[in-house]
């Protein structure tokens, strides 16, 4: 990633970063290393969509792709829970 596109910490949990064609600055309580991984993953998703789509369209598609991953993981967790009998009693 070139310097202009790096994820920069502004201190106190504030970051500035690029995703697709947009530059964003926000504050978060997420651990720095995790936040950087999240931004990099989201950026890779956005970049994978056609360049002729607008920034908002690409962001929505990335959001939907991420939610699909969450749903798939949830399904796997539920299947494992059923398989190993981890009930509500915490055992």
GROMACS .gro file of C-alpha atoms in nm, residues 4-91:
model
   88
    4UNK     CA    1  -0.110   0.805   0.069
    5UNK     CA    2  -0.325   0.494   0.121
    6UNK     CA    3  -0.182   0.383   0.456
    7UNK     CA    4  -0.394   0.351   0.766
    8UNK     CA    5  -0.268   0.619   1.002
    9UNK     CA    6  -0.332   0.646   1.372
   10UNK     CA    7  -0.412   0.997   1.486
   11UNK     CA    8  -0.394   0.895   1.854
   12UNK     CA    9  -0.669   0.829   2.107
   13UNK     CA   10  -0.824   0.557   1.890
   14UNK     CA   11  -0.864   0.787   1.587
   15UNK     CA   12  -0.758   0.668   1.243
   16UNK     CA   13  -0.758   0.799   0.891
   17UNK     CA   14  -0.768   0.555   0.600
   18UNK     CA   15  -0.883   0.497   0.243
   19UNK     CA   16  -1.134   0.241   0.127
   20UNK     CA   17  -1.196   0.240  -0.245
   21UNK     CA   18  -1.216   0.600  -0.360
   22UNK     CA   19  -1.302   0.745  -0.021
   23UNK     CA   20  -1.094   0.869   0.267
   24UNK     CA   21  -1.243   0.820   0.612
   25UNK     CA   22  -1.149   0.937   0.960
   26UNK     CA   23  -1.309   0.783   1.264
   27UNK     CA   24  -1.263   0.691   1.628
   28UNK     CA   25  -1.289   0.337   1.758
   29UNK     CA   26  -1.226   0.135   2.071
   30UNK     CA   27  -1.117  -0.164   1.859
   31UNK     CA   28  -0.761  -0.282   1.922
   32UNK     CA   29  -0.524  -0.118   1.671
   33UNK     CA   30  -0.398  -0.440   1.510
   34UNK     CA   31  -0.751  -0.575   1.472
   35UNK     CA   32  -0.879  -0.245   1.333
   36UNK     CA   33  -0.605  -0.241   1.070
   37UNK     CA   34  -0.690  -0.598   0.964
   38UNK     CA   35  -1.059  -0.506   0.940
   39UNK     CA   36  -0.990  -0.198   0.726
   40UNK     CA   37  -0.754  -0.392   0.500
   41UNK     CA   38  -1.008  -0.672   0.454
   42UNK     CA   39  -1.292  -0.427   0.384
   43UNK     CA   40  -1.071  -0.239   0.139
   44UNK     CA   41  -0.984  -0.559  -0.045
   45UNK     CA   42  -1.354  -0.643  -0.078
   46UNK     CA   43  -1.437  -0.298  -0.212
   47UNK     CA   44  -1.150  -0.314  -0.462
   48UNK     CA   45  -1.272  -0.653  -0.587
   49UNK     CA   46  -1.596  -0.503  -0.718
   50UNK     CA   47  -1.608  -0.342  -1.065
   51UNK     CA   48  -1.452   0.003  -1.085
   52UNK     CA   49  -1.746   0.134  -1.288
   53UNK     CA   50  -1.969   0.109  -0.979
   54UNK     CA   51  -1.992   0.408  -0.749
   55UNK     CA   52  -1.825   0.419  -0.409
   56UNK     CA   53  -2.156   0.377  -0.225
   57UNK     CA   54  -2.251   0.076  -0.437
   58UNK     CA   55  -1.915  -0.088  -0.375
   59UNK     CA   56  -1.941  -0.020   0.000
   60UNK     CA   57  -2.290  -0.173   0.014
   61UNK     CA   58  -2.173  -0.480  -0.178
   62UNK     CA   59  -1.877  -0.516   0.060
   63UNK     CA   60  -2.114  -0.487   0.357
   64UNK     CA   61  -2.337  -0.758   0.211
   65UNK     CA   62  -2.035  -0.981   0.144
   66UNK     CA   63  -1.917  -0.937   0.503
   67UNK     CA   64  -2.264  -1.012   0.639
   68UNK     CA   65  -2.272  -1.325   0.426
   69UNK     CA   66  -1.944  -1.436   0.589
   70UNK     CA   67  -2.093  -1.370   0.934
   71UNK     CA   68  -2.401  -1.577   0.847
   72UNK     CA   69  -2.184  -1.863   0.719
   73UNK     CA   70  -1.977  -1.859   1.039
   74UNK     CA   71  -2.292  -1.849   1.249
   75UNK     CA   72  -2.426  -2.154   1.063
   76UNK     CA   73  -2.098  -2.340   1.127
   77UNK     CA   74  -2.102  -2.249   1.496
   78UNK     CA   75  -2.463  -2.366   1.530
   79UNK     CA   76  -2.379  -2.694   1.355
   80UNK     CA   77  -2.081  -2.753   1.585
   81UNK     CA   78  -2.292  -2.666   1.888
   82UNK     CA   79  -2.552  -2.920   1.787
   83UNK     CA   80  -2.290  -3.182   1.702
   84UNK     CA   81  -2.109  -3.155   2.034
   85UNK     CA   82  -2.417  -3.095   2.243
   86UNK     CA   83  -2.313  -2.764   2.396
   87UNK     CA   84  -2.644  -2.670   2.546
   88UNK     CA   85  -2.749  -2.363   2.734
   89UNK     CA   86  -2.612  -2.497   3.063
   90UNK     CA   87  -2.254  -2.392   2.975
   91UNK     CA   88  -2.103  -2.742   2.977
   0.00000   0.00000   0.00000
